[in-house]
Tab-separated table of C-alpha atoms in Angstrom:
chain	number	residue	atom	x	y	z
T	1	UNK	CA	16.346	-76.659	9.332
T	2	UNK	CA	13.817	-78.399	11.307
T	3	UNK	CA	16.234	-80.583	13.598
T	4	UNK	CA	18.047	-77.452	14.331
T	5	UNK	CA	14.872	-76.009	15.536
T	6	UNK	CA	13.835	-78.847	17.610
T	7	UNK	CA	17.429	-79.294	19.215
T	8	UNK	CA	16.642	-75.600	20.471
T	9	UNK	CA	12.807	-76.433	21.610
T	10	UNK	CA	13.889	-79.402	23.236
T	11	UNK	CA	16.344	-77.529	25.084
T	12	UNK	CA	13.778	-75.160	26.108
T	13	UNK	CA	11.308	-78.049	27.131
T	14	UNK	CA	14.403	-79.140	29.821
T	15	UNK	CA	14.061	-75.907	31.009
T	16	UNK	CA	10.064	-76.819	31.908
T	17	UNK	CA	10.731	-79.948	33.082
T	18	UNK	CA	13.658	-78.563	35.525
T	19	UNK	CA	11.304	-75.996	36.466
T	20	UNK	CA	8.204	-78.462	37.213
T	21	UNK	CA	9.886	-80.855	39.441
T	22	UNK	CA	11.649	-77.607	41.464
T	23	UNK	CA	15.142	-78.664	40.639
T	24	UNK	CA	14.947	-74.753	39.349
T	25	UNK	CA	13.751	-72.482	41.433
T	26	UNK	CA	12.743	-68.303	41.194
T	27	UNK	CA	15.987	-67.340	42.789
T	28	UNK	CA	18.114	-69.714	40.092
T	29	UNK	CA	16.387	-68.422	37.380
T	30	UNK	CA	17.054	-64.711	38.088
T	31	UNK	CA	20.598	-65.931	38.353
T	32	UNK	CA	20.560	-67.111	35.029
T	33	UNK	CA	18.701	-64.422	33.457
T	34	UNK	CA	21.480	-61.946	34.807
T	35	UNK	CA	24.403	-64.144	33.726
T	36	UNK	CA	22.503	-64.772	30.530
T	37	UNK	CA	22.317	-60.743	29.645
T	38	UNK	CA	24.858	-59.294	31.361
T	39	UNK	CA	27.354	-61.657	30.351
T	40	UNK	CA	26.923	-64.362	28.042
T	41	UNK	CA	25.329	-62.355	25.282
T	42	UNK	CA	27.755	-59.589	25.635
T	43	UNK	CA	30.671	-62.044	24.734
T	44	UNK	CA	28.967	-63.244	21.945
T	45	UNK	CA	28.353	-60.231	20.534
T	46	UNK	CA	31.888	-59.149	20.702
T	47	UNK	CA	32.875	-62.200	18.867
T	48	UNK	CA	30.855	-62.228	16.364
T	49	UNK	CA	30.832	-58.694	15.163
T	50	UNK	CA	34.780	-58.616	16.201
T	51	UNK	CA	35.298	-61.252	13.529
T	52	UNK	CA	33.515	-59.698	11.020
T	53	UNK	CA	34.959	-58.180	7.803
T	54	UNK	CA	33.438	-54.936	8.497
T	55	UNK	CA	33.406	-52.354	5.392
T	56	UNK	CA	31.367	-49.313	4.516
T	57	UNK	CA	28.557	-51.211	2.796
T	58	UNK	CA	28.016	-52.982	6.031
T	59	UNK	CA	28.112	-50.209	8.040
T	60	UNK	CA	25.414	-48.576	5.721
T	61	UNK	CA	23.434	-51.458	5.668
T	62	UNK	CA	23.360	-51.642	9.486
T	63	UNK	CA	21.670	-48.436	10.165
T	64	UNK	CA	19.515	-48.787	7.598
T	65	UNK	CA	18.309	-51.842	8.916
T	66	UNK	CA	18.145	-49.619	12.203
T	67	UNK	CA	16.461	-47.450	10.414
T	68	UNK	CA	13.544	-49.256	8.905
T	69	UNK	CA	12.881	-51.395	12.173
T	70	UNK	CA	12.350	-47.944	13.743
T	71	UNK	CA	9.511	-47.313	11.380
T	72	UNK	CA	8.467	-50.638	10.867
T	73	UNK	CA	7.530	-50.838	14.964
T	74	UNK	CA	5.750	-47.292	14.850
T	75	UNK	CA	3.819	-48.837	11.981
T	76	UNK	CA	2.964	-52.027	14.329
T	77	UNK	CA	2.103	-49.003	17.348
T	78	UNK	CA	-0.693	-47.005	14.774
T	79	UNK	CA	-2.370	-50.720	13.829
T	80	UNK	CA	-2.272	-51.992	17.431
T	81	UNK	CA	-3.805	-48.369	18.935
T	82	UNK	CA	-6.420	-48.465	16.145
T	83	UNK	CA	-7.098	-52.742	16.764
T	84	UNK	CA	-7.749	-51.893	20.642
T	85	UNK	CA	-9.961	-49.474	19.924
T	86	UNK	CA	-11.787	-51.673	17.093
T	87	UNK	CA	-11.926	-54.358	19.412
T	88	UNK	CA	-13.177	-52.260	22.395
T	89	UNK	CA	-9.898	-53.733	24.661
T	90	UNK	CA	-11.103	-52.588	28.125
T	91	UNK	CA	-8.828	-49.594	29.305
T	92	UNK	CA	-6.822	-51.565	31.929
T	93	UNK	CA	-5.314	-53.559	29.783
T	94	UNK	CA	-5.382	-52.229	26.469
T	95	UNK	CA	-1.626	-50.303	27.092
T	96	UNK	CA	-0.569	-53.896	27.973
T	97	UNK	CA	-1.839	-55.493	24.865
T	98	UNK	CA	-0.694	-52.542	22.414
T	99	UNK	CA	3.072	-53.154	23.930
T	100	UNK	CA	2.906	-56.968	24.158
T	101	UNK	CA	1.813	-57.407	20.614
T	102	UNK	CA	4.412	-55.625	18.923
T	103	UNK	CA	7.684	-56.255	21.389
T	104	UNK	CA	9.391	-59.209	19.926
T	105	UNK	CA	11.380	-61.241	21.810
T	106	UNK	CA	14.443	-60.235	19.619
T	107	UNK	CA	16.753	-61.277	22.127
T	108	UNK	CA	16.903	-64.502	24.026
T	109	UNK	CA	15.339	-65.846	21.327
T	110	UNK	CA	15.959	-63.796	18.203
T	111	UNK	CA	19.991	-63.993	19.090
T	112	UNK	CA	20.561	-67.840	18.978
T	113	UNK	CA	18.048	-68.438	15.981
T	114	UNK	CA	19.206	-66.063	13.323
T	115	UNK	CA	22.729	-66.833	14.205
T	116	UNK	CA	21.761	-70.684	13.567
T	117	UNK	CA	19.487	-70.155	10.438
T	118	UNK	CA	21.477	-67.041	8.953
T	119	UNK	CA	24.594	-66.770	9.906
T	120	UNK	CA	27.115	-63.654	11.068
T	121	UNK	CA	25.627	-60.893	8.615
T	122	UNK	CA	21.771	-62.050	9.987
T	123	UNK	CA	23.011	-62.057	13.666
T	124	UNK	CA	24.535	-58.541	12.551
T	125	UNK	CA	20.938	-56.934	11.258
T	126	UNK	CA	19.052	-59.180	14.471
T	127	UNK	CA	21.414	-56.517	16.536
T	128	UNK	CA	20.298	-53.490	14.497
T	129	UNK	CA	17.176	-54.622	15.038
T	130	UNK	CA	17.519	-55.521	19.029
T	131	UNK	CA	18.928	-52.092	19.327
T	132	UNK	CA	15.762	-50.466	17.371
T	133	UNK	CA	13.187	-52.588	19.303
T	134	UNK	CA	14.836	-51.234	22.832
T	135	UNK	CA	15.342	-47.709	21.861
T	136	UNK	CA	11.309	-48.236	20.779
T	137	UNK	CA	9.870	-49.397	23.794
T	138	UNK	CA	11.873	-46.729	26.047
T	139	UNK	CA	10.467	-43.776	24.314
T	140	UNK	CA	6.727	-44.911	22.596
T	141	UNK	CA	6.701	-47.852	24.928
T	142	UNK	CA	7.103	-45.890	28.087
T	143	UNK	CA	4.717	-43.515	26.937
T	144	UNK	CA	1.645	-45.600	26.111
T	145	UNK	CA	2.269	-47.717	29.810
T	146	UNK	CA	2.324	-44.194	31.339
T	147	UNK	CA	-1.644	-43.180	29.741
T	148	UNK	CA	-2.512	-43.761	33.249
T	149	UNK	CA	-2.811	-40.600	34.783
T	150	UNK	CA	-1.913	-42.101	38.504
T	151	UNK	CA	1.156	-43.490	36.668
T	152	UNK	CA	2.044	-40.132	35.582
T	153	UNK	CA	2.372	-38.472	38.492
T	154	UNK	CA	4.218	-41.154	40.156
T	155	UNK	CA	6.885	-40.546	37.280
T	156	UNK	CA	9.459	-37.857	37.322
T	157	UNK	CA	11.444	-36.470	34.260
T	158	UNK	CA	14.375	-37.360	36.152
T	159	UNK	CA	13.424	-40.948	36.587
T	160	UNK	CA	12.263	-41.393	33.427
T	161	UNK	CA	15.560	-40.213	32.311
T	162	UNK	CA	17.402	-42.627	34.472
T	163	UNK	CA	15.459	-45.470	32.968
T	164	UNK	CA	15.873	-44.774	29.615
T	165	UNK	CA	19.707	-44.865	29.739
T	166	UNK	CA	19.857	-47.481	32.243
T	167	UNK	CA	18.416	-50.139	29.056
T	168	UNK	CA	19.845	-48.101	26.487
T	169	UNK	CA	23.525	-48.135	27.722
T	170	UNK	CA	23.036	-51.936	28.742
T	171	UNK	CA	25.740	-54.617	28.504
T	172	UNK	CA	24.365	-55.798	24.883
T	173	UNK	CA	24.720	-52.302	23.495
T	174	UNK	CA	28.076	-51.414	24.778
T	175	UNK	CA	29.330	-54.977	23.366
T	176	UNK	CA	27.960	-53.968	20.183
T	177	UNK	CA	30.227	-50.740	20.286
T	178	UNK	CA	33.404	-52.862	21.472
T	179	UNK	CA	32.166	-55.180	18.848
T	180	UNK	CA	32.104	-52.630	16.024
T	181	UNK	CA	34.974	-50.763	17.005
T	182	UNK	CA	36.931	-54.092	16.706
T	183	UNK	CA	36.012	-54.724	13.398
T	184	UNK	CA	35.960	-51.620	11.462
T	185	UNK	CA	39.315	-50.619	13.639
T	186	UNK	CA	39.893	-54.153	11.777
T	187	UNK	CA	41.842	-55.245	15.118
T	188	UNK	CA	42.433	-58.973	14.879
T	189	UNK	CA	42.021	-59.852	18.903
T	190	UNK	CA	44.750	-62.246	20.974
T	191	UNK	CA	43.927	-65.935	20.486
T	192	UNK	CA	43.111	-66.294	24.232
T	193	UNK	CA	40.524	-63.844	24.215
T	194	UNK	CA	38.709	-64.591	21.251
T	195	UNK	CA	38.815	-68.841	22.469
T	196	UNK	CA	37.291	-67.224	25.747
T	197	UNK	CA	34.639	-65.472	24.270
T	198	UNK	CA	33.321	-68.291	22.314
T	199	UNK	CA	33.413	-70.595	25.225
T	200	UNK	CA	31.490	-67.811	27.281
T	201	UNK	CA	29.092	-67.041	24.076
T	202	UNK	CA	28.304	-70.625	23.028
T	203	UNK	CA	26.326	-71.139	26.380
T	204	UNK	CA	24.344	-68.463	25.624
T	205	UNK	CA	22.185	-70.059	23.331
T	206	UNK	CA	20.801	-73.436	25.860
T	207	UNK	CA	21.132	-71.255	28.430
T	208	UNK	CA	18.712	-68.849	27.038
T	209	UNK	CA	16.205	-71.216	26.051
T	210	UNK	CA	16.214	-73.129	29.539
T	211	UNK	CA	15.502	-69.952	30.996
T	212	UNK	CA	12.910	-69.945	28.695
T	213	UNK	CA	11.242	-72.827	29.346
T	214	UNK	CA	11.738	-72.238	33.060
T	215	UNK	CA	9.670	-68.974	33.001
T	216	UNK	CA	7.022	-70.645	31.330
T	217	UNK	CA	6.711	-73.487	33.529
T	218	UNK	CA	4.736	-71.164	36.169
T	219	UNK	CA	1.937	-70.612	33.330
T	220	UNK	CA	-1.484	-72.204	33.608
T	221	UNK	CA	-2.524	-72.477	29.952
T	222	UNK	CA	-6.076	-73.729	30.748
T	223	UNK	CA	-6.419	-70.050	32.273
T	224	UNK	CA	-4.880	-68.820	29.534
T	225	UNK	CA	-6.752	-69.877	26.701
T	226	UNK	CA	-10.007	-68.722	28.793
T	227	UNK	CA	-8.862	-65.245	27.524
T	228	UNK	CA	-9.682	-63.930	24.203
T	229	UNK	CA	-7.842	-60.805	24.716
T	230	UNK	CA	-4.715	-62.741	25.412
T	231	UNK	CA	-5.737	-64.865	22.461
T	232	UNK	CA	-5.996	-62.262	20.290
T	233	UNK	CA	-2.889	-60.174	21.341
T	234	UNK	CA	-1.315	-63.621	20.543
T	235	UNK	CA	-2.680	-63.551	16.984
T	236	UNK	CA	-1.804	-59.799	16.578
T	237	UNK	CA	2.186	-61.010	17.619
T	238	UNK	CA	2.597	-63.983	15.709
T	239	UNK	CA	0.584	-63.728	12.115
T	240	UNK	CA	-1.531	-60.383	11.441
T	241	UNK	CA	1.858	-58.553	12.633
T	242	UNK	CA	4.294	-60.527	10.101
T	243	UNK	CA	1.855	-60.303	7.755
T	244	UNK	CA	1.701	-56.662	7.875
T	245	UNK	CA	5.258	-56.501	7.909
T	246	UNK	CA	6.124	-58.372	4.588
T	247	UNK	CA	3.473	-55.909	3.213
T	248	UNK	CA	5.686	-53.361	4.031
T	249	UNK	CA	9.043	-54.084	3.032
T	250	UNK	CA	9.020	-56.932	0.351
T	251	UNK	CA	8.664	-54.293	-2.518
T	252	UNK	CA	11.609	-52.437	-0.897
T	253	UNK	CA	14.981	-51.517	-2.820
T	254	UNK	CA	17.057	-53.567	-0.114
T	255	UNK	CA	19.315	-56.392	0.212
T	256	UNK	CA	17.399	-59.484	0.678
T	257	UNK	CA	18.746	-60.792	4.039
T	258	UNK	CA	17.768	-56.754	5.377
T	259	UNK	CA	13.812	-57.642	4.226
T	260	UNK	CA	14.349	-60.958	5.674
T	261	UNK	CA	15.702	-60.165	8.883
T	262	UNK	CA	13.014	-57.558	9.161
T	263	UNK	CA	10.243	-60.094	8.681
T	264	UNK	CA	11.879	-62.584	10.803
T	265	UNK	CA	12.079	-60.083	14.024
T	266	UNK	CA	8.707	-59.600	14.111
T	267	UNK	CA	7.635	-63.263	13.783
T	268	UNK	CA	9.217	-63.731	17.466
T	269	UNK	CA	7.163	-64.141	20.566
T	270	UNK	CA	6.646	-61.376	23.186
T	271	UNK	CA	9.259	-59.650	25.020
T	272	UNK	CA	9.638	-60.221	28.917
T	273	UNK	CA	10.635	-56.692	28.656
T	274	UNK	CA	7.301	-55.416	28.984
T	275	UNK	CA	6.138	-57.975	31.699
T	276	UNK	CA	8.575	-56.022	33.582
T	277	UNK	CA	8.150	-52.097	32.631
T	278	UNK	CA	4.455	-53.006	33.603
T	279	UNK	CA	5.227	-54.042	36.906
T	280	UNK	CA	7.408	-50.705	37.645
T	281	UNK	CA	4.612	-48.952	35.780
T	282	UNK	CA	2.199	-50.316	38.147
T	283	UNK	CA	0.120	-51.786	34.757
T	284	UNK	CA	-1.101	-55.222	34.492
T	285	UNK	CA	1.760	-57.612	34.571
T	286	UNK	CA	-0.051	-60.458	34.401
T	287	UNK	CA	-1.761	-60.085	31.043
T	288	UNK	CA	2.055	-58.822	29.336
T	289	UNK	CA	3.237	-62.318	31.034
T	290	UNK	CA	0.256	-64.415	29.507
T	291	UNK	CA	0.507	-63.140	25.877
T	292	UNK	CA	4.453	-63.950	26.926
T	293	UNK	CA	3.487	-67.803	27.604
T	294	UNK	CA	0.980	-68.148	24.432
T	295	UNK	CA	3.324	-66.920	21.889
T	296	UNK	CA	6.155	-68.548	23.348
T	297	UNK	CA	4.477	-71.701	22.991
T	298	UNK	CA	2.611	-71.409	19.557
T	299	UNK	CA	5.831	-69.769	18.230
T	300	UNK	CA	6.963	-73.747	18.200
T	301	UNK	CA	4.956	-73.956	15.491
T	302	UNK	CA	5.185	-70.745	13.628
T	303	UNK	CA	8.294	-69.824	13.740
T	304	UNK	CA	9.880	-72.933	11.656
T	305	UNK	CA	6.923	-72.078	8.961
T	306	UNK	CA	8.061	-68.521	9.122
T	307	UNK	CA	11.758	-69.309	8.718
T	308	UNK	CA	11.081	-71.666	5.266
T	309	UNK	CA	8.417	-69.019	4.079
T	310	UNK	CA	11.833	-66.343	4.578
T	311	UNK	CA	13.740	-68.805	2.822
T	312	UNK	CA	11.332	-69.025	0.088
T	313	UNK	CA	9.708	-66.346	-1.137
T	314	UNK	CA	12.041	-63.371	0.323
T	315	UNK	CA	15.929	-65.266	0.128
């Protein structure tokens, strides 16, 4: 398990490196990040869930898993409100905290782990999950970054709207529909298609953990550490929230690898989703992007031990 892991980390530590000596650059990495979401991923996803012997009990056990996320992440909103207030978070960056805390980073990195450590039907419930987590921070998410009342009236209804389809009709969630369709029309695609979408899809994973690195390579963590907020949204993202989690569904009626995959997608870092809602929301960027940079890098650590607790106690 371990080499696996540190195969990926020291692919994402090329991506720093690249970054630091400016053989990336901003412009290259927003290239990358586009290809990354708006192409690679997509192609994986349609292979994976294309080749999958989709049946009813799958299909059940996929919104379920949709399901439970859902309530698992309004769980994680009530405990993060109720911290910040504990903790006396100061106002302009409390909505920041709340959403970085409890937005895993499902995605980039939640895609190419579970498919490495879990395999097809873990990569299918990381999607369930993906799809809960987005649908999440569009609705609550976009309402605690909008308890600003000069963000409010810069909002409309209308532009709300847009946004909210904009991430929820995104490539990622209209391969998952080709995907399905594929497999439960049980549609066996042409050779040449399916070889090109594992070429396309088997980038994905370096590519998305370069781009990784590369983001974090513009990071002081000197600065970073100097911030106990930051340190403690950290905490909140990678332990107290896991914790909680197992809490919740370990006693559960479920298949295993549905508790385990529900554990698992919490125990990512922070989403660069919500570096970016903040910026549109005119919120503090800069805090969403530090809690970003200190879970990315202690989730090194915690994310192996996470994986062989799974493995343990819930598999």
């Amino acid at each position: 398990m371990y080499a696996n892991y540190l195969v990926l980390f020291a692919i994402l530590f090329t991506g720093y490196f690249l970054r630091k000596i400016r053989f990336l650059d901003d412009a290259m990495n927003h290239g990358l990040n586009k290809f990354i979401v708006y192409f690679a991923y997509p192609c994986m996803i349609v292979h994976n869930l294309g080749t999958l012997e989709m049946d009813e009990e799958v299909i059940v056990d996929f919104l379920l898993m949709l399901l439970l996320t859902l309530a698992c992440f309004f769980a994680y909103g009530g405990w993060m409100y109720l911290y910040c207030k504990f903790r006396k978070v100061p106002r302009d960056v409390s909505n920041i905290v709340e959403l970085s805390s409890l937005s895993p980073n499902n995605g980039f990195m939640g895609f190419p782990i579970t498919l490495i450590f879990f395999g097809e039907r873990g990569f299918l419930f990381m999607l369930a999950h993906n799809a809960a987590m987005n649908f999440f921070v569009f609705t609550y998410g976009t309402h605690v970054l909008r308890r600003n009342k000069d963000a409010i009236r810069r909002r409309t209804p209308r532009l709300i709207f847009r946004s909210f389809l904009k991430v929820l009709f995104n490539p990622n969630v209209i391969a998952l529909i080709i995907g399905f369709l594929i497999s439960a029309l049980h549609w066996t695609m042409p050779e040449a298609i399916d070889e090109y979408l594992v070429y396309i899809g088997n980038v994905s994973t370096p590519m998305a953990m370069i781009y990784i690195g590369s983001t974090l390579a513009g990071c002081s963590m000197l600065e970073i550490l100097k911030d106990h907020i930051v340190i403690e949204g950290t905490l909140n993202k990678l332990i107290i929230l896991p914790l909680l989690t197992y809490a919740l569904v370990i006693l559960l009626p479920v298949d295993p690898l549905i508790k385990a995959m529900l554990i698992l997608g919490c125990c990512f870092p922070a989403a660069a989703t919500i570096s970016m809602l903040a910026e549109q929301e005119g919120e503090n960027e800069t805090m969403a992007s530090k809690i970003l940079f200190l879970s990315t890098v202690l989730s090194i650590i915690t994310i192996p031990l996470s994986i062989k607790m799974i493995n343990l106690i819930v598999m």
